[in-house]
Amino acid sequence: MRLRKVKGADEAVAGSPYVIHDPEIKKGKWASEVFGNNHPIRLEIGMGKGRFITELSGLHPEINYIGMEKMSSVLFRALGKRESEERENLYYLCADAEELPDFFEEGEVDGIYLNFSDPWPKDRHWKRRLTSREFLARYSKILKKDGIIEFKTDNQDLFTFSLAEAEEAGWLILDSTRDLYKSPMAADNVQTEYEVRFSTLGNPICKMIIKQATQEE
Ligand code: SAH
């Protein structure tokens, strides 16, 4: 795919101390070599400009966060936010989520956030959706046993697809709503950039929380 170029973005991302440039060699060593502690590691995939993860990492210094974004021109915008914050628990990856099993060991990640993922509306592109069974299988490879995925979108069709894929792939739906702000699930909600934009337009926000089923369940 050809990405829109933003002047200086590639250089800024390549030179940033907050971006992990060699994630393959960190596999199995994120706690010891990147964060220097054993706090849980949570990953946001397709983080965009970083509003959500920047706020969350400030609220929870006892949790380590990694923001993953494949477009350097977009990640570049998150770096601006990062520089103004004193944080030891927030790093970034500039890569495609397809590569996740190369970057993390089994059980190394405690939770995954997917926010306003690209809908890929054409049927033939279903495998590209970040909640497809193909991606759920990749997440299974890196999530710890009780690890959860939290997914938000305003796209009703993508949400319907995502619930069905999760069930089909044997995940448990722990909670879900098609109108987050009218639901008890809104209690600790942190908004994303897209969420602010779409909820201002009046679109209801959907959210699901899922977990891998274990043998006992
Ligand atoms: N989460 C943000 C941005 C949503 S837009 C928000 O809610 O405001 C979706 C983002 O996901 C885009 O920035 C896109 O570049 C990124 N993205 C899409 N597919 C991806 C993939 N396979 N790996 C990493 N990032 C991806």
JSON list of C-alpha atoms and ligand atoms in Angstrom, two decimals:
[
{"chain": "A", "resi": 1, "resn": "MET", "atom": "CA", "xyz": [0.00, 0.00, 0.00]},
{"chain": "A", "resi": 2, "resn": "ARG", "atom": "CA", "xyz": [1.25, 3.52, -0.76]},
{"chain": "A", "resi": 3, "resn": "LEU", "atom": "CA", "xyz": [1.15, 5.72, 2.29]},
{"chain": "A", "resi": 4, "resn": "ARG", "atom": "CA", "xyz": [0.68, 9.46, 2.33]},
{"chain": "A", "resi": 5, "resn": "LYS", "atom": "CA", "xyz": [3.98, 11.10, 3.08]},
{"chain": "A", "resi": 6, "resn": "VAL", "atom": "CA", "xyz": [4.32, 13.68, 5.83]},
{"chain": "A", "resi": 7, "resn": "LYS", "atom": "CA", "xyz": [7.54, 15.64, 5.60]},
{"chain": "A", "resi": 8, "resn": "GLY", "atom": "CA", "xyz": [10.03, 14.49, 8.21]},
{"chain": "A", "resi": 9, "resn": "ALA", "atom": "CA", "xyz": [7.75, 11.76, 9.66]},
{"chain": "A", "resi": 10, "resn": "ASP", "atom": "CA", "xyz": [9.93, 8.80, 8.67]},
{"chain": "A", "resi": 11, "resn": "GLU", "atom": "CA", "xyz": [13.03, 10.49, 10.06]},
{"chain": "A", "resi": 12, "resn": "ALA", "atom": "CA", "xyz": [11.30, 11.51, 13.30]},
{"chain": "A", "resi": 13, "resn": "VAL", "atom": "CA", "xyz": [9.94, 7.99, 13.85]},
{"chain": "A", "resi": 14, "resn": "ALA", "atom": "CA", "xyz": [13.32, 6.41, 12.98]},
{"chain": "A", "resi": 15, "resn": "GLY", "atom": "CA", "xyz": [15.14, 8.70, 15.42]},
{"chain": "A", "resi": 16, "resn": "SER", "atom": "CA", "xyz": [12.67, 8.60, 18.30]},
{"chain": "A", "resi": 17, "resn": "PRO", "atom": "CA", "xyz": [13.75, 7.05, 21.61]},
{"chain": "A", "resi": 18, "resn": "TYR", "atom": "CA", "xyz": [10.09, 6.20, 22.27]},
{"chain": "A", "resi": 19, "resn": "VAL", "atom": "CA", "xyz": [9.76, 3.95, 19.22]},
{"chain": "A", "resi": 20, "resn": "ILE", "atom": "CA", "xyz": [11.04, 0.38, 19.51]},
{"chain": "A", "resi": 21, "resn": "HIS", "atom": "CA", "xyz": [12.98, -0.06, 16.29]},
{"chain": "A", "resi": 22, "resn": "ASP", "atom": "CA", "xyz": [13.94, -3.71, 16.56]},
{"chain": "A", "resi": 23, "resn": "PRO", "atom": "CA", "xyz": [10.87, -5.41, 18.04]},
{"chain": "A", "resi": 24, "resn": "GLU", "atom": "CA", "xyz": [11.92, -8.90, 16.84]},
{"chain": "A", "resi": 25, "resn": "ILE", "atom": "CA", "xyz": [14.86, -8.95, 19.21]},
{"chain": "A", "resi": 26, "resn": "LYS", "atom": "CA", "xyz": [12.69, -7.78, 22.11]},
{"chain": "A", "resi": 27, "resn": "LYS", "atom": "CA", "xyz": [10.51, -10.89, 21.80]},
{"chain": "A", "resi": 28, "resn": "GLY", "atom": "CA", "xyz": [10.23, -12.42, 25.27]},
{"chain": "A", "resi": 29, "resn": "LYS", "atom": "CA", "xyz": [12.24, -9.53, 26.75]},
{"chain": "A", "resi": 30, "resn": "TRP", "atom": "CA", "xyz": [9.84, -6.59, 26.86]},
{"chain": "A", "resi": 31, "resn": "ALA", "atom": "CA", "xyz": [9.67, -6.65, 30.66]},
{"chain": "A", "resi": 32, "resn": "SER", "atom": "CA", "xyz": [13.42, -6.88, 31.24]},
{"chain": "A", "resi": 33, "resn": "GLU", "atom": "CA", "xyz": [14.80, -4.86, 28.33]},
{"chain": "A", "resi": 34, "resn": "VAL", "atom": "CA", "xyz": [12.16, -2.28, 27.48]},
{"chain": "A", "resi": 35, "resn": "PHE", "atom": "CA", "xyz": [10.19, -1.49, 30.64]},
{"chain": "A", "resi": 36, "resn": "GLY", "atom": "CA", "xyz": [12.56, -2.73, 33.36]},
{"chain": "A", "resi": 37, "resn": "ASN", "atom": "CA", "xyz": [9.69, -4.10, 35.48]},
{"chain": "A", "resi": 38, "resn": "ASN", "atom": "CA", "xyz": [7.13, -6.91, 35.49]},
{"chain": "A", "resi": 39, "resn": "HIS", "atom": "CA", "xyz": [4.02, -4.79, 35.16]},
{"chain": "A", "resi": 40, "resn": "PRO", "atom": "CA", "xyz": [1.34, -6.07, 32.77]},
{"chain": "A", "resi": 41, "resn": "ILE", "atom": "CA", "xyz": [1.80, -5.09, 29.12]},
{"chain": "A", "resi": 42, "resn": "ARG", "atom": "CA", "xyz": [-1.18, -3.78, 27.14]},
{"chain": "A", "resi": 43, "resn": "LEU", "atom": "CA", "xyz": [-1.12, -3.11, 23.45]},
{"chain": "A", "resi": 44, "resn": "GLU", "atom": "CA", "xyz": [-3.22, -0.76, 21.34]},
{"chain": "A", "resi": 45, "resn": "ILE", "atom": "CA", "xyz": [-3.28, -1.78, 17.69]},
{"chain": "A", "resi": 46, "resn": "GLY", "atom": "CA", "xyz": [-3.96, 0.96, 15.15]},
{"chain": "A", "resi": 47, "resn": "MET", "atom": "CA", "xyz": [-3.48, 3.64, 17.77]},
{"chain": "A", "resi": 48, "resn": "GLY", "atom": "CA", "xyz": [-3.74, 6.57, 15.35]},
{"chain": "A", "resi": 49, "resn": "LYS", "atom": "CA", "xyz": [-2.55, 9.84, 16.86]},
{"chain": "A", "resi": 50, "resn": "GLY", "atom": "CA", "xyz": [-2.40, 8.38, 20.35]},
{"chain": "A", "resi": 51, "resn": "ARG", "atom": "CA", "xyz": [-5.00, 10.26, 22.38]},
{"chain": "A", "resi": 52, "resn": "PHE", "atom": "CA", "xyz": [-6.37, 7.10, 24.07]},
{"chain": "A", "resi": 53, "resn": "ILE", "atom": "CA", "xyz": [-3.10, 5.44, 25.04]},
{"chain": "A", "resi": 54, "resn": "THR", "atom": "CA", "xyz": [-1.48, 8.69, 26.13]},
{"chain": "A", "resi": 55, "resn": "GLU", "atom": "CA", "xyz": [-4.34, 9.36, 28.55]},
{"chain": "A", "resi": 56, "resn": "LEU", "atom": "CA", "xyz": [-4.55, 5.75, 29.75]},
{"chain": "A", "resi": 57, "resn": "SER", "atom": "CA", "xyz": [-0.81, 5.48, 30.43]},
{"chain": "A", "resi": 58, "resn": "GLY", "atom": "CA", "xyz": [-1.05, 8.61, 32.58]},
{"chain": "A", "resi": 59, "resn": "LEU", "atom": "CA", "xyz": [-3.94, 7.16, 34.58]},
{"chain": "A", "resi": 60, "resn": "HIS", "atom": "CA", "xyz": [-2.19, 3.81, 35.13]},
{"chain": "A", "resi": 61, "resn": "PRO", "atom": "CA", "xyz": [1.53, 4.06, 35.87]},
{"chain": "A", "resi": 62, "resn": "GLU", "atom": "CA", "xyz": [1.34, 0.45, 37.16]},
{"chain": "A", "resi": 63, "resn": "ILE", "atom": "CA", "xyz": [0.64, -0.82, 33.64]},
{"chain": "A", "resi": 64, "resn": "ASN", "atom": "CA", "xyz": [2.97, -0.78, 30.63]},
{"chain": "A", "resi": 65, "resn": "TYR", "atom": "CA", "xyz": [1.54, 0.35, 27.29]},
{"chain": "A", "resi": 66, "resn": "ILE", "atom": "CA", "xyz": [2.63, -0.12, 23.71]},
{"chain": "A", "resi": 67, "resn": "GLY", "atom": "CA", "xyz": [0.94, 1.80, 20.90]},
{"chain": "A", "resi": 68, "resn": "MET", "atom": "CA", "xyz": [1.18, 0.14, 17.51]},
{"chain": "A", "resi": 69, "resn": "GLU", "atom": "CA", "xyz": [0.53, 2.09, 14.32]},
{"chain": "A", "resi": 70, "resn": "LYS", "atom": "CA", "xyz": [1.55, 1.06, 10.82]},
{"chain": "A", "resi": 71, "resn": "MET", "atom": "CA", "xyz": [1.66, 4.54, 9.30]},
{"chain": "A", "resi": 72, "resn": "SER", "atom": "CA", "xyz": [4.66, 6.61, 10.28]},
{"chain": "A", "resi": 73, "resn": "SER", "atom": "CA", "xyz": [2.85, 9.79, 9.22]},
{"chain": "A", "resi": 74, "resn": "VAL", "atom": "CA", "xyz": [0.20, 9.05, 11.89]},
{"chain": "A", "resi": 75, "resn": "LEU", "atom": "CA", "xyz": [2.58, 7.76, 14.58]},
{"chain": "A", "resi": 76, "resn": "PHE", "atom": "CA", "xyz": [4.55, 10.96, 14.09]},
{"chain": "A", "resi": 77, "resn": "ARG", "atom": "CA", "xyz": [1.58, 12.85, 15.54]},
{"chain": "A", "resi": 78, "resn": "ALA", "atom": "CA", "xyz": [1.56, 10.67, 18.66]},
{"chain": "A", "resi": 79, "resn": "LEU", "atom": "CA", "xyz": [5.25, 11.36, 19.21]},
{"chain": "A", "resi": 80, "resn": "GLY", "atom": "CA", "xyz": [4.47, 15.03, 19.60]},
{"chain": "A", "resi": 81, "resn": "LYS", "atom": "CA", "xyz": [2.11, 14.19, 22.51]},
{"chain": "A", "resi": 82, "resn": "ARG", "atom": "CA", "xyz": [4.67, 11.83, 24.04]},
{"chain": "A", "resi": 83, "resn": "GLU", "atom": "CA", "xyz": [7.42, 14.42, 24.18]},
{"chain": "A", "resi": 84, "resn": "SER", "atom": "CA", "xyz": [5.34, 16.66, 26.41]},
{"chain": "A", "resi": 85, "resn": "GLU", "atom": "CA", "xyz": [4.62, 13.85, 28.91]},
{"chain": "A", "resi": 86, "resn": "GLU", "atom": "CA", "xyz": [6.95, 12.34, 31.52]},
{"chain": "A", "resi": 87, "resn": "ARG", "atom": "CA", "xyz": [6.22, 8.64, 31.03]},
{"chain": "A", "resi": 88, "resn": "GLU", "atom": "CA", "xyz": [8.19, 5.48, 31.58]},
{"chain": "A", "resi": 89, "resn": "ASN", "atom": "CA", "xyz": [5.32, 3.17, 30.71]},
{"chain": "A", "resi": 90, "resn": "LEU", "atom": "CA", "xyz": [4.58, 4.10, 27.10]},
{"chain": "A", "resi": 91, "resn": "TYR", "atom": "CA", "xyz": [6.39, 3.03, 23.92]},
{"chain": "A", "resi": 92, "resn": "TYR", "atom": "CA", "xyz": [5.45, 2.72, 20.28]},
{"chain": "A", "resi": 93, "resn": "LEU", "atom": "CA", "xyz": [5.82, 0.30, 17.41]},
{"chain": "A", "resi": 94, "resn": "CYS", "atom": "CA", "xyz": [5.66, 1.34, 13.77]},
{"chain": "A", "resi": 95, "resn": "ALA", "atom": "CA", "xyz": [4.56, -1.94, 12.19]},
{"chain": "A", "resi": 96, "resn": "ASP", "atom": "CA", "xyz": [1.68, -3.98, 10.86]},
{"chain": "A", "resi": 97, "resn": "ALA", "atom": "CA", "xyz": [-0.35, -6.08, 13.30]},
{"chain": "A", "resi": 98, "resn": "GLU", "atom": "CA", "xyz": [0.24, -9.10, 11.05]},
{"chain": "A", "resi": 99, "resn": "GLU", "atom": "CA", "xyz": [3.75, -9.21, 12.48]},
{"chain": "A", "resi": 100, "resn": "LEU", "atom": "CA", "xyz": [2.72, -9.40, 16.14]},
{"chain": "A", "resi": 101, "resn": "PRO", "atom": "CA", "xyz": [3.71, -13.06, 16.68]},
{"chain": "A", "resi": 102, "resn": "ASP", "atom": "CA", "xyz": [7.26, -12.12, 15.60]},
{"chain": "A", "resi": 103, "resn": "PHE", "atom": "CA", "xyz": [7.43, -9.42, 18.25]},
{"chain": "A", "resi": 104, "resn": "PHE", "atom": "CA", "xyz": [5.89, -11.00, 21.34]},
{"chain": "A", "resi": 105, "resn": "GLU", "atom": "CA", "xyz": [6.29, -14.34, 23.07]},
{"chain": "A", "resi": 106, "resn": "GLU", "atom": "CA", "xyz": [3.29, -16.44, 23.98]},
{"chain": "A", "resi": 107, "resn": "GLY", "atom": "CA", "xyz": [1.58, -14.92, 27.00]},
{"chain": "A", "resi": 108, "resn": "GLU", "atom": "CA", "xyz": [3.73, -11.76, 26.98]},
{"chain": "A", "resi": 109, "resn": "VAL", "atom": "CA", "xyz": [0.77, -9.43, 26.40]},
{"chain": "A", "resi": 110, "resn": "ASP", "atom": "CA", "xyz": [-1.92, -8.97, 29.05]},
{"chain": "A", "resi": 111, "resn": "GLY", "atom": "CA", "xyz": [-4.51, -7.11, 27.00]},
{"chain": "A", "resi": 112, "resn": "ILE", "atom": "CA", "xyz": [-5.20, -5.64, 23.55]},
{"chain": "A", "resi": 113, "resn": "TYR", "atom": "CA", "xyz": [-7.19, -2.56, 22.58]},
{"chain": "A", "resi": 114, "resn": "LEU", "atom": "CA", "xyz": [-8.66, -2.14, 19.12]},
{"chain": "A", "resi": 115, "resn": "ASN", "atom": "CA", "xyz": [-10.28, 1.25, 18.62]},
{"chain": "A", "resi": 116, "resn": "PHE", "atom": "CA", "xyz": [-12.14, 2.34, 15.51]},
{"chain": "A", "resi": 117, "resn": "SER", "atom": "CA", "xyz": [-10.29, -0.13, 13.34]},
{"chain": "A", "resi": 118, "resn": "ASP", "atom": "CA", "xyz": [-10.59, 0.26, 9.57]},
{"chain": "A", "resi": 119, "resn": "PRO", "atom": "CA", "xyz": [-13.90, -1.35, 8.48]},
{"chain": "A", "resi": 120, "resn": "TRP", "atom": "CA", "xyz": [-12.74, -2.76, 5.10]},
{"chain": "A", "resi": 121, "resn": "PRO", "atom": "CA", "xyz": [-16.40, -2.81, 3.94]},
{"chain": "A", "resi": 122, "resn": "LYS", "atom": "CA", "xyz": [-15.90, -4.97, 0.84]},
{"chain": "A", "resi": 123, "resn": "ASP", "atom": "CA", "xyz": [-16.68, -8.63, 1.62]},
{"chain": "A", "resi": 124, "resn": "ARG", "atom": "CA", "xyz": [-13.56, -9.88, -0.12]},
{"chain": "A", "resi": 125, "resn": "HIS", "atom": "CA", "xyz": [-11.38, -7.84, 2.29]},
{"chain": "A", "resi": 126, "resn": "TRP", "atom": "CA", "xyz": [-12.72, -9.43, 5.46]},
{"chain": "A", "resi": 127, "resn": "LYS", "atom": "CA", "xyz": [-9.34, -10.94, 6.36]},
{"chain": "A", "resi": 128, "resn": "ARG", "atom": "CA", "xyz": [-7.86, -7.46, 6.66]},
{"chain": "A", "resi": 129, "resn": "ARG", "atom": "CA", "xyz": [-10.27, -6.45, 9.42]},
{"chain": "A", "resi": 130, "resn": "LEU", "atom": "CA", "xyz": [-8.41, -6.40, 12.74]},
{"chain": "A", "resi": 131, "resn": "THR", "atom": "CA", "xyz": [-11.22, -8.40, 14.40]},
{"chain": "A", "resi": 132, "resn": "SER", "atom": "CA", "xyz": [-11.28, -11.19, 11.78]},
{"chain": "A", "resi": 133, "resn": "ARG", "atom": "CA", "xyz": [-10.56, -14.75, 12.90]},
{"chain": "A", "resi": 134, "resn": "GLU", "atom": "CA", "xyz": [-7.19, -14.44, 11.12]},
{"chain": "A", "resi": 135, "resn": "PHE", "atom": "CA", "xyz": [-6.16, -11.61, 13.43]},
{"chain": "A", "resi": 136, "resn": "LEU", "atom": "CA", "xyz": [-7.78, -13.21, 16.49]},
{"chain": "A", "resi": 137, "resn": "ALA", "atom": "CA", "xyz": [-5.52, -16.22, 15.88]},
{"chain": "A", "resi": 138, "resn": "ARG", "atom": "CA", "xyz": [-2.47, -13.92, 15.88]},
{"chain": "A", "resi": 139, "resn": "TYR", "atom": "CA", "xyz": [-3.63, -12.28, 19.12]},
{"chain": "A", "resi": 140, "resn": "SER", "atom": "CA", "xyz": [-4.07, -15.73, 20.69]},
{"chain": "A", "resi": 141, "resn": "LYS", "atom": "CA", "xyz": [-0.40, -16.38, 20.07]},
{"chain": "A", "resi": 142, "resn": "ILE", "atom": "CA", "xyz": [0.76, -13.43, 22.17]},
{"chain": "A", "resi": 143, "resn": "LEU", "atom": "CA", "xyz": [-1.97, -12.98, 24.80]},
{"chain": "A", "resi": 144, "resn": "LYS", "atom": "CA", "xyz": [-1.69, -14.53, 28.22]},
{"chain": "A", "resi": 145, "resn": "LYS", "atom": "CA", "xyz": [-4.34, -17.11, 29.12]},
{"chain": "A", "resi": 146, "resn": "ASP", "atom": "CA", "xyz": [-6.80, -14.71, 30.74]},
{"chain": "A", "resi": 147, "resn": "GLY", "atom": "CA", "xyz": [-5.87, -11.79, 28.52]},
{"chain": "A", "resi": 148, "resn": "ILE", "atom": "CA", "xyz": [-8.72, -9.74, 27.09]},
{"chain": "A", "resi": 149, "resn": "ILE", "atom": "CA", "xyz": [-9.40, -7.73, 23.96]},
{"chain": "A", "resi": 150, "resn": "GLU", "atom": "CA", "xyz": [-11.43, -4.54, 24.13]},
{"chain": "A", "resi": 151, "resn": "PHE", "atom": "CA", "xyz": [-12.85, -3.29, 20.84]},
{"chain": "A", "resi": 152, "resn": "LYS", "atom": "CA", "xyz": [-14.73, -0.06, 20.13]},
{"chain": "A", "resi": 153, "resn": "THR", "atom": "CA", "xyz": [-16.25, 1.18, 16.88]},
{"chain": "A", "resi": 154, "resn": "ASP", "atom": "CA", "xyz": [-19.16, 3.25, 15.62]},
{"chain": "A", "resi": 155, "resn": "ASN", "atom": "CA", "xyz": [-19.48, 0.97, 12.59]},
{"chain": "A", "resi": 156, "resn": "GLN", "atom": "CA", "xyz": [-22.49, -1.29, 13.21]},
{"chain": "A", "resi": 157, "resn": "ASP", "atom": "CA", "xyz": [-21.64, -3.71, 10.40]},
{"chain": "A", "resi": 158, "resn": "LEU", "atom": "CA", "xyz": [-18.06, -4.11, 11.59]},
{"chain": "A", "resi": 159, "resn": "PHE", "atom": "CA", "xyz": [-19.34, -4.67, 15.12]},
{"chain": "A", "resi": 160, "resn": "THR", "atom": "CA", "xyz": [-21.79, -7.37, 13.98]},
{"chain": "A", "resi": 161, "resn": "PHE", "atom": "CA", "xyz": [-18.95, -9.04, 12.03]},
{"chain": "A", "resi": 162, "resn": "SER", "atom": "CA", "xyz": [-16.61, -8.81, 15.04]},
{"chain": "A", "resi": 163, "resn": "LEU", "atom": "CA", "xyz": [-19.06, -10.43, 17.49]},
{"chain": "A", "resi": 164, "resn": "ALA", "atom": "CA", "xyz": [-19.67, -13.25, 15.01]},
{"chain": "A", "resi": 165, "resn": "GLU", "atom": "CA", "xyz": [-15.95, -13.79, 14.35]},
{"chain": "A", "resi": 166, "resn": "ALA", "atom": "CA", "xyz": [-15.16, -13.88, 18.07]},
{"chain": "A", "resi": 167, "resn": "GLU", "atom": "CA", "xyz": [-17.85, -16.51, 18.68]},
{"chain": "A", "resi": 168, "resn": "GLU", "atom": "CA", "xyz": [-16.85, -18.51, 15.63]},
{"chain": "A", "resi": 169, "resn": "ALA", "atom": "CA", "xyz": [-13.21, -18.51, 16.74]},
{"chain": "A", "resi": 170, "resn": "GLY", "atom": "CA", "xyz": [-14.20, -19.75, 20.21]},
{"chain": "A", "resi": 171, "resn": "TRP", "atom": "CA", "xyz": [-13.75, -16.55, 22.22]},
{"chain": "A", "resi": 172, "resn": "LEU", "atom": "CA", "xyz": [-16.08, -15.64, 25.08]},
{"chain": "A", "resi": 173, "resn": "ILE", "atom": "CA", "xyz": [-17.98, -12.36, 24.84]},
{"chain": "A", "resi": 174, "resn": "LEU", "atom": "CA", "xyz": [-17.55, -11.02, 28.39]},
{"chain": "A", "resi": 175, "resn": "ASP", "atom": "CA", "xyz": [-19.55, -7.86, 27.75]},
{"chain": "A", "resi": 176, "resn": "SER", "atom": "CA", "xyz": [-20.92, -5.89, 24.81]},
{"chain": "A", "resi": 177, "resn": "THR", "atom": "CA", "xyz": [-23.07, -2.88, 24.01]},
{"chain": "A", "resi": 178, "resn": "ARG", "atom": "CA", "xyz": [-24.21, -1.01, 20.93]},
{"chain": "A", "resi": 179, "resn": "ASP", "atom": "CA", "xyz": [-24.60, 2.22, 22.88]},
{"chain": "A", "resi": 180, "resn": "LEU", "atom": "CA", "xyz": [-21.63, 2.62, 25.15]},
{"chain": "A", "resi": 181, "resn": "TYR", "atom": "CA", "xyz": [-22.58, 5.97, 26.68]},
{"chain": "A", "resi": 182, "resn": "LYS", "atom": "CA", "xyz": [-25.95, 4.62, 27.85]},
{"chain": "A", "resi": 183, "resn": "SER", "atom": "CA", "xyz": [-24.33, 1.48, 29.26]},
{"chain": "A", "resi": 184, "resn": "PRO", "atom": "CA", "xyz": [-22.57, 0.74, 32.58]},
{"chain": "A", "resi": 185, "resn": "MET", "atom": "CA", "xyz": [-19.55, -0.12, 30.41]},
{"chain": "A", "resi": 186, "resn": "ALA", "atom": "CA", "xyz": [-18.99, 3.64, 30.02]},
{"chain": "A", "resi": 187, "resn": "ALA", "atom": "CA", "xyz": [-17.82, 3.97, 33.64]},
{"chain": "A", "resi": 188, "resn": "ASP", "atom": "CA", "xyz": [-14.07, 4.01, 33.00]},
{"chain": "A", "resi": 189, "resn": "ASN", "atom": "CA", "xyz": [-14.22, 4.95, 29.33]},
{"chain": "A", "resi": 190, "resn": "VAL", "atom": "CA", "xyz": [-11.28, 6.80, 27.80]},
{"chain": "A", "resi": 191, "resn": "GLN", "atom": "CA", "xyz": [-12.11, 8.39, 24.46]},
{"chain": "A", "resi": 192, "resn": "THR", "atom": "CA", "xyz": [-10.06, 8.04, 21.29]},
{"chain": "A", "resi": 193, "resn": "GLU", "atom": "CA", "xyz": [-9.62, 10.68, 18.60]},
{"chain": "A", "resi": 194, "resn": "TYR", "atom": "CA", "xyz": [-12.14, 8.97, 16.28]},
{"chain": "A", "resi": 195, "resn": "GLU", "atom": "CA", "xyz": [-14.55, 8.39, 19.15]},
{"chain": "A", "resi": 196, "resn": "VAL", "atom": "CA", "xyz": [-14.67, 12.10, 19.96]},
{"chain": "A", "resi": 197, "resn": "ARG", "atom": "CA", "xyz": [-15.32, 12.87, 16.31]},
{"chain": "A", "resi": 198, "resn": "PHE", "atom": "CA", "xyz": [-18.00, 10.23, 15.69]},
{"chain": "A", "resi": 199, "resn": "SER", "atom": "CA", "xyz": [-19.84, 10.59, 19.00]},
{"chain": "A", "resi": 200, "resn": "THR", "atom": "CA", "xyz": [-20.04, 14.35, 18.41]},
{"chain": "A", "resi": 201, "resn": "LEU", "atom": "CA", "xyz": [-21.83, 13.52, 15.15]},
{"chain": "A", "resi": 202, "resn": "GLY", "atom": "CA", "xyz": [-24.34, 11.53, 17.22]},
{"chain": "A", "resi": 203, "resn": "ASN", "atom": "CA", "xyz": [-23.16, 8.03, 16.24]},
{"chain": "A", "resi": 204, "resn": "PRO", "atom": "CA", "xyz": [-23.66, 5.47, 19.02]},
{"chain": "A", "resi": 205, "resn": "ILE", "atom": "CA", "xyz": [-20.41, 3.77, 20.04]},
{"chain": "A", "resi": 206, "resn": "CYS", "atom": "CA", "xyz": [-20.28, -0.04, 20.17]},
{"chain": "A", "resi": 207, "resn": "LYS", "atom": "CA", "xyz": [-17.95, -1.91, 22.50]},
{"chain": "A", "resi": 208, "resn": "MET", "atom": "CA", "xyz": [-17.16, -5.56, 23.16]},
{"chain": "A", "resi": 209, "resn": "ILE", "atom": "CA", "xyz": [-14.78, -7.23, 25.63]},
{"chain": "A", "resi": 210, "resn": "ILE", "atom": "CA", "xyz": [-13.70, -10.76, 24.73]},
{"chain": "A", "resi": 211, "resn": "LYS", "atom": "CA", "xyz": [-11.47, -13.43, 26.23]},
{"chain": "A", "resi": 212, "resn": "GLN", "atom": "CA", "xyz": [-10.17, -16.73, 24.95]},
{"chain": "A", "resi": 213, "resn": "ALA", "atom": "CA", "xyz": [-12.18, -19.69, 26.17]},
{"chain": "A", "resi": 214, "resn": "THR", "atom": "CA", "xyz": [-10.14, -22.12, 28.22]},
{"chain": "A", "resi": 215, "resn": "GLN", "atom": "CA", "xyz": [-10.72, -25.89, 28.45]},
{"chain": "A", "resi": 216, "resn": "GLU", "atom": "CA", "xyz": [-12.76, -25.54, 31.66]},
{"chain": "A", "resi": 217, "resn": "GLU", "atom": "CA", "xyz": [-15.13, -23.01, 30.05]},
{"chain": "B", "resi": 1, "resn": "SAH", "atom": "N1", "xyz": [-7.47, 4.17, 17.22]},
{"chain": "B", "resi": 1, "resn": "SAH", "atom": "C1", "xyz": [-7.49, 5.52, 16.67]},
{"chain": "B", "resi": 1, "resn": "SAH", "atom": "C2", "xyz": [-7.33, 5.54, 15.14]},
{"chain": "B", "resi": 1, "resn": "SAH", "atom": "C3", "xyz": [-8.39, 4.78, 14.36]},
{"chain": "B", "resi": 1, "resn": "SAH", "atom": "S1", "xyz": [-8.08, 4.78, 12.59]},
{"chain": "B", "resi": 1, "resn": "SAH", "atom": "C4", "xyz": [-8.75, 6.22, 17.12]},
{"chain": "B", "resi": 1, "resn": "SAH", "atom": "O1", "xyz": [-9.69, 5.56, 17.56]},
{"chain": "B", "resi": 1, "resn": "SAH", "atom": "O2", "xyz": [-8.81, 7.45, 17.04]},
{"chain": "B", "resi": 1, "resn": "SAH", "atom": "C5", "xyz": [-7.35, 3.18, 12.40]},
{"chain": "B", "resi": 1, "resn": "SAH", "atom": "C6", "xyz": [-5.82, 3.22, 12.51]},
{"chain": "B", "resi": 1, "resn": "SAH", "atom": "O3", "xyz": [-5.34, 1.89, 12.46]},
{"chain": "B", "resi": 1, "resn": "SAH", "atom": "C7", "xyz": [-5.14, 3.96, 11.34]},
{"chain": "B", "resi": 1, "resn": "SAH", "atom": "O4", "xyz": [-4.26, 4.94, 11.87]},
{"chain": "B", "resi": 1, "resn": "SAH", "atom": "C8", "xyz": [-4.39, 2.86, 10.59]},
{"chain": "B", "resi": 1, "resn": "SAH", "atom": "O5", "xyz": [-3.17, 3.32, 10.01]},
{"chain": "B", "resi": 1, "resn": "SAH", "atom": "C9", "xyz": [-4.15, 1.84, 11.69]},
{"chain": "B", "resi": 1, "resn": "SAH", "atom": "N2", "xyz": [-4.04, 0.46, 11.21]},
{"chain": "B", "resi": 1, "resn": "SAH", "atom": "C10", "xyz": [-4.89, -0.17, 10.34]},
{"chain": "B", "resi": 1, "resn": "SAH", "atom": "N3", "xyz": [-4.50, -1.43, 10.11]},
{"chain": "B", "resi": 1, "resn": "SAH", "atom": "C11", "xyz": [-3.39, -1.64, 10.87]},
{"chain": "B", "resi": 1, "resn": "SAH", "atom": "C12", "xyz": [-2.54, -2.75, 11.04]},
{"chain": "B", "resi": 1, "resn": "SAH", "atom": "N4", "xyz": [-2.75, -3.90, 10.37]},
{"chain": "B", "resi": 1, "resn": "SAH", "atom": "N5", "xyz": [-1.48, -2.64, 11.88]},
{"chain": "B", "resi": 1, "resn": "SAH", "atom": "C13", "xyz": [-1.24, -1.46, 12.52]},
{"chain": "B", "resi": 1, "resn": "SAH", "atom": "N6", "xyz": [-2.02, -0.37, 12.39]},
{"chain": "B", "resi": 1, "resn": "SAH", "atom": "C14", "xyz": [-3.09, -0.43, 11.58]}
]
